[in-house]
Amino acid sequence: MRKKPKYQSHPQNFLSRAKSFLGKRSGVWFWVADDDGSMMSLFWIVIRQLEEIEAMATSKKVIIREEWEKKLNDVKIRKEDMNRLVMNFLVTEGYVDAAEKFQMESGTDRIDLATITDRMAVKKAVQCGNVEDAIEKVNDLNPEILDTNPQLFFHLQQQRFIELIRNGKVEEALEFAQEELAPRGEENQSFLEELERTVALLAFEDVSNCPVGGLLDISQRLKTASEVNAAILTSQSREKAVLFFPLGRIHRNIEKGRALLLKGICVYPKLPNLLKMLLWAQNQLDEKAAYPRINDLSTAMLEDPAI
């Protein structure tokens, strides 16, 4: 026996949805009678047409703003987790005073704030264009940071080259590029391509018309400074991990390690990863539904889908 469609018990609601579906998908409009008899006859016609259309195309579920906001509001976030996220942001971005006050007010687990000052000194040096000083400070903190991260070291040297060009020291810049950057470009194709882009700055008297003029923008300094900051954070977190988990015993301390990470002892920037997870989740959901999504992370405003 052929199984009846699941819509049979709710013909009124389904008919409305079917009419909307058919109108948008195939341009088919139909008349709905007021009496139940005509409606039920028309209902079965709609069922057959809908089955044919669904065989040719798959529709996305549409979630309206009210429904979506209700789903978001139903998600419960613990205050402790939110406090840890705020503390993580303050620490990784170097807001020492704010971190100290927030730590006392929120009751979050204590984090060693002494290392923030040295890390921020390196970051500030890069942001001000004092790259040579920044490299010295990084080596004072931990020489292995640059020894084990050739890409970071190249980007610092590239930034130093950019600062020489910015200050009009063309001859010194060329000499520096030949001695420090060219050998690294020979070893790495991506480094060579970046070097070629940077050297192109010398070909233009007016850098405002230069295709790579953005390298002289303050945003380039900030990008390099953030990369250095992340590398130092990673180094400090590894040092703490080794301190708590001697080699050979890490596998026996998984639960303890998880607790330390939750407390923020091993400090990694959490917010950027959460935002990446948000974008990934939205991209996955885009394949199955139309819903209010966040397109601009800087505002986090929900935008209704185009239907």
PDB file of C-alpha atoms in Angstrom:
ATOM      1  CA  MET A   1       0.000   0.000   0.000  1.00  0.00           C
ATOM      2  CA  ARG A   2       1.302   3.411  -0.952  1.00  0.00           C
ATOM      3  CA  LYS A   3       2.158   5.495   2.077  1.00  0.00           C
ATOM      4  CA  LYS A   4       0.225   8.741   2.353  1.00  0.00           C
ATOM      5  CA  PRO A   5       2.264  11.926   2.451  1.00  0.00           C
ATOM      6  CA  LYS A   6       3.048  13.242   5.896  1.00  0.00           C
ATOM      7  CA  TYR A   7       1.390  16.562   4.985  1.00  0.00           C
ATOM      8  CA  GLN A   8      -2.123  15.074   4.885  1.00  0.00           C
ATOM      9  CA  SER A   9      -2.973  15.895   8.482  1.00  0.00           C
ATOM     10  CA  HIS A  10      -2.184  19.569   7.948  1.00  0.00           C
ATOM     11  CA  PRO A  11      -3.480  20.480   4.462  1.00  0.00           C
ATOM     12  CA  GLN A  12      -4.108  24.135   5.265  1.00  0.00           C
ATOM     13  CA  ASN A  13      -0.547  24.841   6.421  1.00  0.00           C
ATOM     14  CA  PHE A  14       1.055  22.729   3.775  1.00  0.00           C
ATOM     15  CA  LEU A  15      -1.047  24.250   1.004  1.00  0.00           C
ATOM     16  CA  SER A  16       0.149  27.699   1.946  1.00  0.00           C
ATOM     17  CA  ARG A  17       3.767  26.561   1.929  1.00  0.00           C
ATOM     18  CA  ALA A  18       3.300  24.655  -1.306  1.00  0.00           C
ATOM     19  CA  LYS A  19       1.757  27.661  -3.025  1.00  0.00           C
ATOM     20  CA  SER A  20       4.681  29.808  -2.016  1.00  0.00           C
ATOM     21  CA  PHE A  21       7.126  27.129  -3.087  1.00  0.00           C
ATOM     22  CA  LEU A  22       5.546  26.594  -6.491  1.00  0.00           C
ATOM     23  CA  GLY A  23       5.202  30.289  -7.143  1.00  0.00           C
ATOM     24  CA  LYS A  24       8.847  30.964  -6.469  1.00  0.00           C
ATOM     25  CA  ARG A  25      10.313  27.830  -7.979  1.00  0.00           C
ATOM     26  CA  SER A  26       8.294  27.207 -11.136  1.00  0.00           C
ATOM     27  CA  GLY A  27       6.043  30.192 -11.742  1.00  0.00           C
ATOM     28  CA  VAL A  28       2.938  27.991 -11.186  1.00  0.00           C
ATOM     29  CA  TRP A  29       0.099  29.781  -9.379  1.00  0.00           C
ATOM     30  CA  PHE A  30      -3.229  28.233  -8.516  1.00  0.00           C
ATOM     31  CA  TRP A  31      -6.624  29.126  -7.130  1.00  0.00           C
ATOM     32  CA  VAL A  32      -7.658  28.031  -3.627  1.00  0.00           C
ATOM     33  CA  ALA A  33     -11.346  27.502  -2.923  1.00  0.00           C
ATOM     34  CA  ASP A  34     -12.898  28.391   0.386  1.00  0.00           C
ATOM     35  CA  ASP A  35     -14.671  25.067   0.900  1.00  0.00           C
ATOM     36  CA  ASP A  36     -12.819  22.071   2.295  1.00  0.00           C
ATOM     37  CA  GLY A  37     -13.811  19.746  -0.543  1.00  0.00           C
ATOM     38  CA  SER A  38     -12.233  21.831  -3.268  1.00  0.00           C
ATOM     39  CA  MET A  39      -9.259  22.434  -1.073  1.00  0.00           C
ATOM     40  CA  MET A  40      -8.592  18.723  -0.538  1.00  0.00           C
ATOM     41  CA  SER A  41      -8.843  18.019  -4.268  1.00  0.00           C
ATOM     42  CA  LEU A  42      -6.437  20.791  -4.994  1.00  0.00           C
ATOM     43  CA  PHE A  43      -4.237  19.522  -2.184  1.00  0.00           C
ATOM     44  CA  TRP A  44      -3.498  16.262  -4.000  1.00  0.00           C
ATOM     45  CA  ILE A  45      -2.775  18.125  -7.234  1.00  0.00           C
ATOM     46  CA  VAL A  46      -0.274  20.239  -5.381  1.00  0.00           C
ATOM     47  CA  ILE A  47       1.308  17.145  -3.868  1.00  0.00           C
ATOM     48  CA  ARG A  48       1.958  15.614  -7.286  1.00  0.00           C
ATOM     49  CA  GLN A  49       3.333  18.858  -8.707  1.00  0.00           C
ATOM     50  CA  LEU A  50       5.502  19.390  -5.674  1.00  0.00           C
ATOM     51  CA  GLU A  51       6.958  15.898  -5.921  1.00  0.00           C
ATOM     52  CA  GLU A  52       7.907  16.538  -9.543  1.00  0.00           C
ATOM     53  CA  ILE A  53       9.539  19.855  -8.724  1.00  0.00           C
ATOM     54  CA  GLU A  54      11.437  18.478  -5.739  1.00  0.00           C
ATOM     55  CA  ALA A  55      12.783  15.728  -7.960  1.00  0.00           C
ATOM     56  CA  MET A  56      14.386  18.396 -10.141  1.00  0.00           C
ATOM     57  CA  ALA A  57      15.586  20.810  -7.495  1.00  0.00           C
ATOM     58  CA  THR A  58      16.363  20.828  -3.802  1.00  0.00           C
ATOM     59  CA  SER A  59      15.153  23.799  -1.785  1.00  0.00           C
ATOM     60  CA  LYS A  60      16.935  25.299   1.211  1.00  0.00           C
ATOM     61  CA  LYS A  61      15.230  25.705   4.527  1.00  0.00           C
ATOM     62  CA  VAL A  62      14.431  29.353   5.221  1.00  0.00           C
ATOM     63  CA  ILE A  63      14.905  30.537   8.801  1.00  0.00           C
ATOM     64  CA  ILE A  64      13.358  33.906   9.577  1.00  0.00           C
ATOM     65  CA  ARG A  65      15.038  36.446  11.862  1.00  0.00           C
ATOM     66  CA  GLU A  66      12.664  35.906  14.809  1.00  0.00           C
ATOM     67  CA  GLU A  67      13.258  32.153  14.773  1.00  0.00           C
ATOM     68  CA  TRP A  68      17.023  32.569  14.375  1.00  0.00           C
ATOM     69  CA  GLU A  69      17.307  35.099  17.197  1.00  0.00           C
ATOM     70  CA  LYS A  70      15.313  32.780  19.448  1.00  0.00           C
ATOM     71  CA  LYS A  71      17.761  29.973  18.704  1.00  0.00           C
ATOM     72  CA  LEU A  72      20.677  32.273  19.541  1.00  0.00           C
ATOM     73  CA  ASN A  73      19.053  33.450  22.768  1.00  0.00           C
ATOM     74  CA  ASP A  74      18.432  29.854  23.807  1.00  0.00           C
ATOM     75  CA  VAL A  75      22.185  29.179  23.791  1.00  0.00           C
ATOM     76  CA  LYS A  76      23.470  29.460  27.346  1.00  0.00           C
ATOM     77  CA  ILE A  77      27.056  30.652  27.860  1.00  0.00           C
ATOM     78  CA  ARG A  78      28.551  30.329  31.312  1.00  0.00           C
ATOM     79  CA  LYS A  79      29.773  33.556  32.865  1.00  0.00           C
ATOM     80  CA  GLU A  80      33.042  31.849  33.816  1.00  0.00           C
ATOM     81  CA  ASP A  81      33.748  30.965  30.179  1.00  0.00           C
ATOM     82  CA  MET A  82      32.979  34.504  29.034  1.00  0.00           C
ATOM     83  CA  ASN A  83      35.263  35.932  31.732  1.00  0.00           C
ATOM     84  CA  ARG A  84      38.097  33.670  30.600  1.00  0.00           C
ATOM     85  CA  LEU A  85      37.618  34.809  27.013  1.00  0.00           C
ATOM     86  CA  VAL A  86      37.746  38.475  28.058  1.00  0.00           C
ATOM     87  CA  MET A  87      40.843  37.834  30.178  1.00  0.00           C
ATOM     88  CA  ASN A  88      42.487  35.969  27.301  1.00  0.00           C
ATOM     89  CA  PHE A  89      41.897  38.947  25.001  1.00  0.00           C
ATOM     90  CA  LEU A  90      43.301  41.444  27.521  1.00  0.00           C
ATOM     91  CA  VAL A  91      46.405  39.337  28.128  1.00  0.00           C
ATOM     92  CA  THR A  92      47.185  38.470  24.513  1.00  0.00           C
ATOM     93  CA  GLU A  93      46.678  42.082  23.402  1.00  0.00           C
ATOM     94  CA  GLY A  94      48.791  43.413  26.262  1.00  0.00           C
ATOM     95  CA  TYR A  95      46.317  45.431  28.319  1.00  0.00           C
ATOM     96  CA  VAL A  96      48.148  44.888  31.617  1.00  0.00           C
ATOM     97  CA  ASP A  97      46.258  47.342  33.840  1.00  0.00           C
ATOM     98  CA  ALA A  98      42.880  46.276  32.506  1.00  0.00           C
ATOM     99  CA  ALA A  99      43.823  42.596  32.928  1.00  0.00           C
ATOM    100  CA  GLU A 100      44.835  43.131  36.555  1.00  0.00           C
ATOM    101  CA  LYS A 101      41.587  44.938  37.396  1.00  0.00           C
ATOM    102  CA  PHE A 102      39.435  42.449  35.523  1.00  0.00           C
ATOM    103  CA  GLN A 103      41.205  39.564  37.246  1.00  0.00           C
ATOM    104  CA  MET A 104      40.314  40.972  40.673  1.00  0.00           C
ATOM    105  CA  GLU A 105      36.737  41.893  39.766  1.00  0.00           C
ATOM    106  CA  SER A 106      35.826  38.701  37.903  1.00  0.00           C
ATOM    107  CA  GLY A 107      37.653  36.223  40.105  1.00  0.00           C
ATOM    108  CA  THR A 108      39.283  34.482  37.146  1.00  0.00           C
ATOM    109  CA  ASP A 109      42.304  32.278  37.789  1.00  0.00           C
ATOM    110  CA  ARG A 110      45.549  34.156  38.162  1.00  0.00           C
ATOM    111  CA  ILE A 111      47.811  34.511  35.136  1.00  0.00           C
ATOM    112  CA  ASP A 112      51.429  35.626  35.189  1.00  0.00           C
ATOM    113  CA  LEU A 113      51.132  39.181  33.903  1.00  0.00           C
ATOM    114  CA  ALA A 114      54.844  39.968  34.241  1.00  0.00           C
ATOM    115  CA  THR A 115      55.648  38.592  30.783  1.00  0.00           C
ATOM    116  CA  ILE A 116      53.147  40.928  29.121  1.00  0.00           C
ATOM    117  CA  THR A 117      55.351  44.012  29.551  1.00  0.00           C
ATOM    118  CA  ASP A 118      58.327  42.503  27.705  1.00  0.00           C
ATOM    119  CA  ARG A 119      56.112  41.140  24.942  1.00  0.00           C
ATOM    120  CA  MET A 120      54.395  44.486  24.466  1.00  0.00           C
ATOM    121  CA  ALA A 121      57.769  46.231  24.273  1.00  0.00           C
ATOM    122  CA  VAL A 122      58.597  44.081  21.243  1.00  0.00           C
ATOM    123  CA  LYS A 123      55.209  44.712  19.662  1.00  0.00           C
ATOM    124  CA  LYS A 124      55.460  48.467  20.206  1.00  0.00           C
ATOM    125  CA  ALA A 125      58.954  48.569  18.698  1.00  0.00           C
ATOM    126  CA  VAL A 126      57.670  46.997  15.463  1.00  0.00           C
ATOM    127  CA  GLN A 127      54.639  49.295  15.391  1.00  0.00           C
ATOM    128  CA  CYS A 128      56.975  52.300  15.678  1.00  0.00           C
ATOM    129  CA  GLY A 129      59.274  51.025  12.927  1.00  0.00           C
ATOM    130  CA  ASN A 130      62.180  50.131  15.238  1.00  0.00           C
ATOM    131  CA  VAL A 131      62.569  46.639  13.826  1.00  0.00           C
ATOM    132  CA  GLU A 132      66.238  46.161  14.743  1.00  0.00           C
ATOM    133  CA  ASP A 133      65.418  46.958  18.363  1.00  0.00           C
ATOM    134  CA  ALA A 134      62.470  44.550  18.228  1.00  0.00           C
ATOM    135  CA  ILE A 135      64.695  41.719  16.976  1.00  0.00           C
ATOM    136  CA  GLU A 136      67.128  42.306  19.848  1.00  0.00           C
ATOM    137  CA  LYS A 137      64.288  42.226  22.367  1.00  0.00           C
ATOM    138  CA  VAL A 138      62.918  38.980  20.909  1.00  0.00           C
ATOM    139  CA  ASN A 139      66.347  37.366  21.180  1.00  0.00           C
ATOM    140  CA  ASP A 140      66.610  38.551  24.776  1.00  0.00           C
ATOM    141  CA  LEU A 141      63.298  36.855  25.557  1.00  0.00           C
ATOM    142  CA  ASN A 142      64.087  33.627  23.731  1.00  0.00           C
ATOM    143  CA  PRO A 143      66.644  33.238  20.881  1.00  0.00           C
ATOM    144  CA  GLU A 144      64.860  30.101  19.684  1.00  0.00           C
ATOM    145  CA  ILE A 145      61.792  32.087  18.600  1.00  0.00           C
ATOM    146  CA  LEU A 146      63.494  33.430  15.471  1.00  0.00           C
ATOM    147  CA  ASP A 147      65.772  30.410  15.026  1.00  0.00           C
ATOM    148  CA  THR A 148      62.781  28.089  14.711  1.00  0.00           C
ATOM    149  CA  ASN A 149      60.538  30.462  12.755  1.00  0.00           C
ATOM    150  CA  PRO A 150      62.241  31.455   9.481  1.00  0.00           C
ATOM    151  CA  GLN A 151      59.074  33.029   8.095  1.00  0.00           C
ATOM    152  CA  LEU A 152      58.768  35.384  11.059  1.00  0.00           C
ATOM    153  CA  PHE A 153      62.444  36.334  10.819  1.00  0.00           C
ATOM    154  CA  PHE A 154      62.090  37.029   7.099  1.00  0.00           C
ATOM    155  CA  HIS A 155      59.046  39.227   7.696  1.00  0.00           C
ATOM    156  CA  LEU A 156      60.927  41.199  10.346  1.00  0.00           C
ATOM    157  CA  GLN A 157      63.845  41.696   7.959  1.00  0.00           C
ATOM    158  CA  GLN A 158      61.384  42.626   5.220  1.00  0.00           C
ATOM    159  CA  GLN A 159      59.843  45.214   7.552  1.00  0.00           C
ATOM    160  CA  ARG A 160      63.305  46.579   8.298  1.00  0.00           C
ATOM    161  CA  PHE A 161      63.889  46.918   4.547  1.00  0.00           C
ATOM    162  CA  ILE A 162      60.570  48.759   4.204  1.00  0.00           C
ATOM    163  CA  GLU A 163      61.517  51.182   6.988  1.00  0.00           C
ATOM    164  CA  LEU A 164      64.796  52.009   5.215  1.00  0.00           C
ATOM    165  CA  ILE A 165      62.845  52.811   2.039  1.00  0.00           C
ATOM    166  CA  ARG A 166      60.352  54.874   4.038  1.00  0.00           C
ATOM    167  CA  ASN A 167      63.212  56.949   5.458  1.00  0.00           C
ATOM    168  CA  GLY A 168      64.727  57.533   2.011  1.00  0.00           C
ATOM    169  CA  LYS A 169      67.839  55.407   2.643  1.00  0.00           C
ATOM    170  CA  VAL A 170      67.792  53.783  -0.782  1.00  0.00           C
ATOM    171  CA  GLU A 171      71.457  52.748  -0.995  1.00  0.00           C
ATOM    172  CA  GLU A 172      71.391  51.262   2.493  1.00  0.00           C
ATOM    173  CA  ALA A 173      68.134  49.494   1.668  1.00  0.00           C
ATOM    174  CA  LEU A 174      69.591  47.888  -1.474  1.00  0.00           C
ATOM    175  CA  GLU A 175      72.689  46.767   0.386  1.00  0.00           C
ATOM    176  CA  PHE A 176      70.571  45.326   3.181  1.00  0.00           C
ATOM    177  CA  ALA A 177      68.362  43.469   0.687  1.00  0.00           C
ATOM    178  CA  GLN A 178      71.370  41.931  -1.055  1.00  0.00           C
ATOM    179  CA  GLU A 179      73.019  40.802   2.171  1.00  0.00           C
ATOM    180  CA  GLU A 180      70.051  39.727   4.284  1.00  0.00           C
ATOM    181  CA  LEU A 181      66.978  39.115   2.131  1.00  0.00           C
ATOM    182  CA  ALA A 182      68.286  37.814  -1.203  1.00  0.00           C
ATOM    183  CA  PRO A 183      69.956  34.701   0.307  1.00  0.00           C
ATOM    184  CA  ARG A 184      66.697  33.764   2.022  1.00  0.00           C
ATOM    185  CA  GLY A 185      64.774  34.324  -1.193  1.00  0.00           C
ATOM    186  CA  GLU A 186      67.026  31.816  -2.947  1.00  0.00           C
ATOM    187  CA  GLU A 187      66.072  29.203  -0.359  1.00  0.00           C
ATOM    188  CA  ASN A 188      62.332  29.830  -0.390  1.00  0.00           C
ATOM    189  CA  GLN A 189      60.173  30.669  -3.411  1.00  0.00           C
ATOM    190  CA  SER A 190      57.499  32.479  -1.376  1.00  0.00           C
ATOM    191  CA  PHE A 191      60.184  34.637   0.267  1.00  0.00           C
ATOM    192  CA  LEU A 192      61.560  35.488  -3.176  1.00  0.00           C
ATOM    193  CA  GLU A 193      58.127  36.585  -4.403  1.00  0.00           C
ATOM    194  CA  GLU A 194      57.624  38.779  -1.337  1.00  0.00           C
ATOM    195  CA  LEU A 195      61.082  40.277  -1.800  1.00  0.00           C
ATOM    196  CA  GLU A 196      60.343  41.115  -5.443  1.00  0.00           C
ATOM    197  CA  ARG A 197      57.123  42.870  -4.409  1.00  0.00           C
ATOM    198  CA  THR A 198      58.956  44.881  -1.774  1.00  0.00           C
ATOM    199  CA  VAL A 199      61.824  45.893  -4.079  1.00  0.00           C
ATOM    200  CA  ALA A 200      59.196  47.229  -6.495  1.00  0.00           C
ATOM    201  CA  LEU A 201      58.751  50.149  -4.074  1.00  0.00           C
ATOM    202  CA  LEU A 202      62.077  51.519  -5.317  1.00  0.00           C
ATOM    203  CA  ALA A 203      60.791  51.787  -8.881  1.00  0.00           C
ATOM    204  CA  PHE A 204      58.283  54.529  -8.039  1.00  0.00           C
ATOM    205  CA  GLU A 205      59.059  58.072  -7.003  1.00  0.00           C
ATOM    206  CA  ASP A 206      55.439  58.547  -5.954  1.00  0.00           C
ATOM    207  CA  VAL A 207      54.507  55.490  -3.891  1.00  0.00           C
ATOM    208  CA  SER A 208      50.857  56.575  -3.843  1.00  0.00           C
ATOM    209  CA  ASN A 209      50.676  55.324  -7.447  1.00  0.00           C
ATOM    210  CA  CYS A 210      52.620  52.162  -6.679  1.00  0.00           C
ATOM    211  CA  PRO A 211      50.684  48.860  -6.874  1.00  0.00           C
ATOM    212  CA  VAL A 212      52.479  47.655  -3.735  1.00  0.00           C
ATOM    213  CA  GLY A 213      52.315  50.983  -1.926  1.00  0.00           C
ATOM    214  CA  GLY A 214      50.307  49.320   0.827  1.00  0.00           C
ATOM    215  CA  LEU A 215      53.569  47.908   2.186  1.00  0.00           C
ATOM    216  CA  LEU A 216      54.369  51.408   3.439  1.00  0.00           C
ATOM    217  CA  ASP A 217      51.014  51.694   5.172  1.00  0.00           C
ATOM    218  CA  ILE A 218      50.775  51.467   8.954  1.00  0.00           C
ATOM    219  CA  SER A 219      48.690  48.310   8.531  1.00  0.00           C
ATOM    220  CA  GLN A 220      51.816  46.472   7.351  1.00  0.00           C
ATOM    221  CA  ARG A 221      53.579  47.340  10.608  1.00  0.00           C
ATOM    222  CA  LEU A 222      50.572  46.145  12.587  1.00  0.00           C
ATOM    223  CA  LYS A 223      50.486  42.891  10.639  1.00  0.00           C
ATOM    224  CA  THR A 224      54.153  42.179  11.378  1.00  0.00           C
ATOM    225  CA  ALA A 225      53.736  43.209  15.025  1.00  0.00           C
ATOM    226  CA  SER A 226      50.810  40.804  15.433  1.00  0.00           C
ATOM    227  CA  GLU A 227      52.855  37.979  13.937  1.00  0.00           C
ATOM    228  CA  VAL A 228      55.681  38.622  16.408  1.00  0.00           C
ATOM    229  CA  ASN A 229      53.227  38.846  19.292  1.00  0.00           C
ATOM    230  CA  ALA A 230      51.672  35.494  18.372  1.00  0.00           C
ATOM    231  CA  ALA A 231      55.094  33.837  18.115  1.00  0.00           C
ATOM    232  CA  ILE A 232      56.112  35.060  21.572  1.00  0.00           C
ATOM    233  CA  LEU A 233      52.809  33.867  23.044  1.00  0.00           C
ATOM    234  CA  THR A 234      53.338  30.441  21.487  1.00  0.00           C
ATOM    235  CA  SER A 235      56.857  30.285  22.895  1.00  0.00           C
ATOM    236  CA  GLN A 236      55.723  31.258  26.387  1.00  0.00           C
ATOM    237  CA  SER A 237      52.891  28.732  26.297  1.00  0.00           C
ATOM    238  CA  ARG A 238      55.273  25.951  25.295  1.00  0.00           C
ATOM    239  CA  GLU A 239      57.601  26.864  28.140  1.00  0.00           C
ATOM    240  CA  LYS A 240      54.725  26.580  30.617  1.00  0.00           C
ATOM    241  CA  ALA A 241      53.625  23.285  29.091  1.00  0.00           C
ATOM    242  CA  VAL A 242      57.120  21.823  29.536  1.00  0.00           C
ATOM    243  CA  LEU A 243      57.226  23.188  33.086  1.00  0.00           C
ATOM    244  CA  PHE A 244      54.006  21.391  34.020  1.00  0.00           C
ATOM    245  CA  PHE A 245      54.498  18.306  31.845  1.00  0.00           C
ATOM    246  CA  PRO A 246      58.060  16.904  31.724  1.00  0.00           C
ATOM    247  CA  LEU A 247      58.809  15.004  28.517  1.00  0.00           C
ATOM    248  CA  GLY A 248      57.618  11.419  28.652  1.00  0.00           C
ATOM    249  CA  ARG A 249      54.820  12.100  31.125  1.00  0.00           C
ATOM    250  CA  ILE A 250      52.559  14.284  28.986  1.00  0.00           C
ATOM    251  CA  HIS A 251      50.268  11.410  28.048  1.00  0.00           C
ATOM    252  CA  ARG A 252      49.603  10.735  31.743  1.00  0.00           C
ATOM    253  CA  ASN A 253      48.507  14.306  32.395  1.00  0.00           C
ATOM    254  CA  ILE A 254      45.830  14.897  29.772  1.00  0.00           C
ATOM    255  CA  GLU A 255      43.141  15.902  32.243  1.00  0.00           C
ATOM    256  CA  LYS A 256      45.524  18.162  34.134  1.00  0.00           C
ATOM    257  CA  GLY A 257      46.594  19.754  30.877  1.00  0.00           C
ATOM    258  CA  ARG A 258      42.989  20.362  29.883  1.00  0.00           C
ATOM    259  CA  ALA A 259      42.354  22.070  33.215  1.00  0.00           C
ATOM    260  CA  LEU A 260      45.400  24.309  32.768  1.00  0.00           C
ATOM    261  CA  LEU A 261      44.272  25.302  29.297  1.00  0.00           C
ATOM    262  CA  LEU A 262      40.808  26.132  30.584  1.00  0.00           C
ATOM    263  CA  LYS A 263      42.355  28.289  33.300  1.00  0.00           C
ATOM    264  CA  GLY A 264      44.316  30.171  30.683  1.00  0.00           C
ATOM    265  CA  ILE A 265      47.786  29.212  31.909  1.00  0.00           C
ATOM    266  CA  CYS A 266      48.794  28.315  28.361  1.00  0.00           C
ATOM    267  CA  VAL A 267      47.848  31.550  26.652  1.00  0.00           C
ATOM    268  CA  TYR A 268      46.855  31.447  22.998  1.00  0.00           C
ATOM    269  CA  PRO A 269      44.674  34.101  21.318  1.00  0.00           C
ATOM    270  CA  LYS A 270      41.240  32.480  21.505  1.00  0.00           C
ATOM    271  CA  LEU A 271      39.052  35.121  19.862  1.00  0.00           C
ATOM    272  CA  PRO A 272      40.552  34.846  16.328  1.00  0.00           C
ATOM    273  CA  ASN A 273      40.036  31.080  16.375  1.00  0.00           C
ATOM    274  CA  LEU A 274      36.442  31.472  17.542  1.00  0.00           C
ATOM    275  CA  LEU A 275      35.768  33.893  14.699  1.00  0.00           C
ATOM    276  CA  LYS A 276      37.290  31.452  12.209  1.00  0.00           C
ATOM    277  CA  MET A 277      35.037  28.723  13.601  1.00  0.00           C
ATOM    278  CA  LEU A 278      32.038  31.033  13.188  1.00  0.00           C
ATOM    279  CA  LEU A 279      32.851  31.677   9.522  1.00  0.00           C
ATOM    280  CA  TRP A 280      33.394  27.966   8.892  1.00  0.00           C
ATOM    281  CA  ALA A 281      30.093  27.063  10.557  1.00  0.00           C
ATOM    282  CA  GLN A 282      28.224  29.681   8.511  1.00  0.00           C
ATOM    283  CA  ASN A 283      29.744  28.370   5.281  1.00  0.00           C
ATOM    284  CA  GLN A 284      28.608  24.855   6.170  1.00  0.00           C
ATOM    285  CA  LEU A 285      25.094  26.036   7.011  1.00  0.00           C
ATOM    286  CA  ASP A 286      24.859  28.078   3.798  1.00  0.00           C
ATOM    287  CA  GLU A 287      24.593  24.821   1.850  1.00  0.00           C
ATOM    288  CA  LYS A 288      21.455  23.758   3.705  1.00  0.00           C
ATOM    289  CA  ALA A 289      19.580  26.862   4.785  1.00  0.00           C
ATOM    290  CA  ALA A 290      18.951  30.549   4.225  1.00  0.00           C
ATOM    291  CA  TYR A 291      19.211  32.389   7.527  1.00  0.00           C
ATOM    292  CA  PRO A 292      20.297  35.732   9.039  1.00  0.00           C
ATOM    293  CA  ARG A 293      24.099  35.598   8.977  1.00  0.00           C
ATOM    294  CA  ILE A 294      26.982  37.766  10.149  1.00  0.00           C
ATOM    295  CA  ASN A 295      28.797  39.122   7.097  1.00  0.00           C
ATOM    296  CA  ASP A 296      30.836  41.839   8.822  1.00  0.00           C
ATOM    297  CA  LEU A 297      32.705  40.582  11.893  1.00  0.00           C
ATOM    298  CA  SER A 298      33.557  44.133  12.950  1.00  0.00           C
ATOM    299  CA  THR A 299      29.878  44.916  13.595  1.00  0.00           C
ATOM    300  CA  ALA A 300      28.521  41.377  14.187  1.00  0.00           C
ATOM    301  CA  MET A 301      25.168  42.524  12.802  1.00  0.00           C
ATOM    302  CA  LEU A 302      22.763  39.888  11.511  1.00  0.00           C
ATOM    303  CA  GLU A 303      21.774  40.401   7.875  1.00  0.00           C
ATOM    304  CA  ASP A 304      18.616  38.832   6.481  1.00  0.00           C
ATOM    305  CA  PRO A 305      19.095  36.344   3.632  1.00  0.00           C
ATOM    306  CA  ALA A 306      18.216  37.219   0.056  1.00  0.00           C
ATOM    307  CA  ILE A 307      15.273  34.982  -0.796  1.00  0.00           C
TER     308      ILE A 307
END
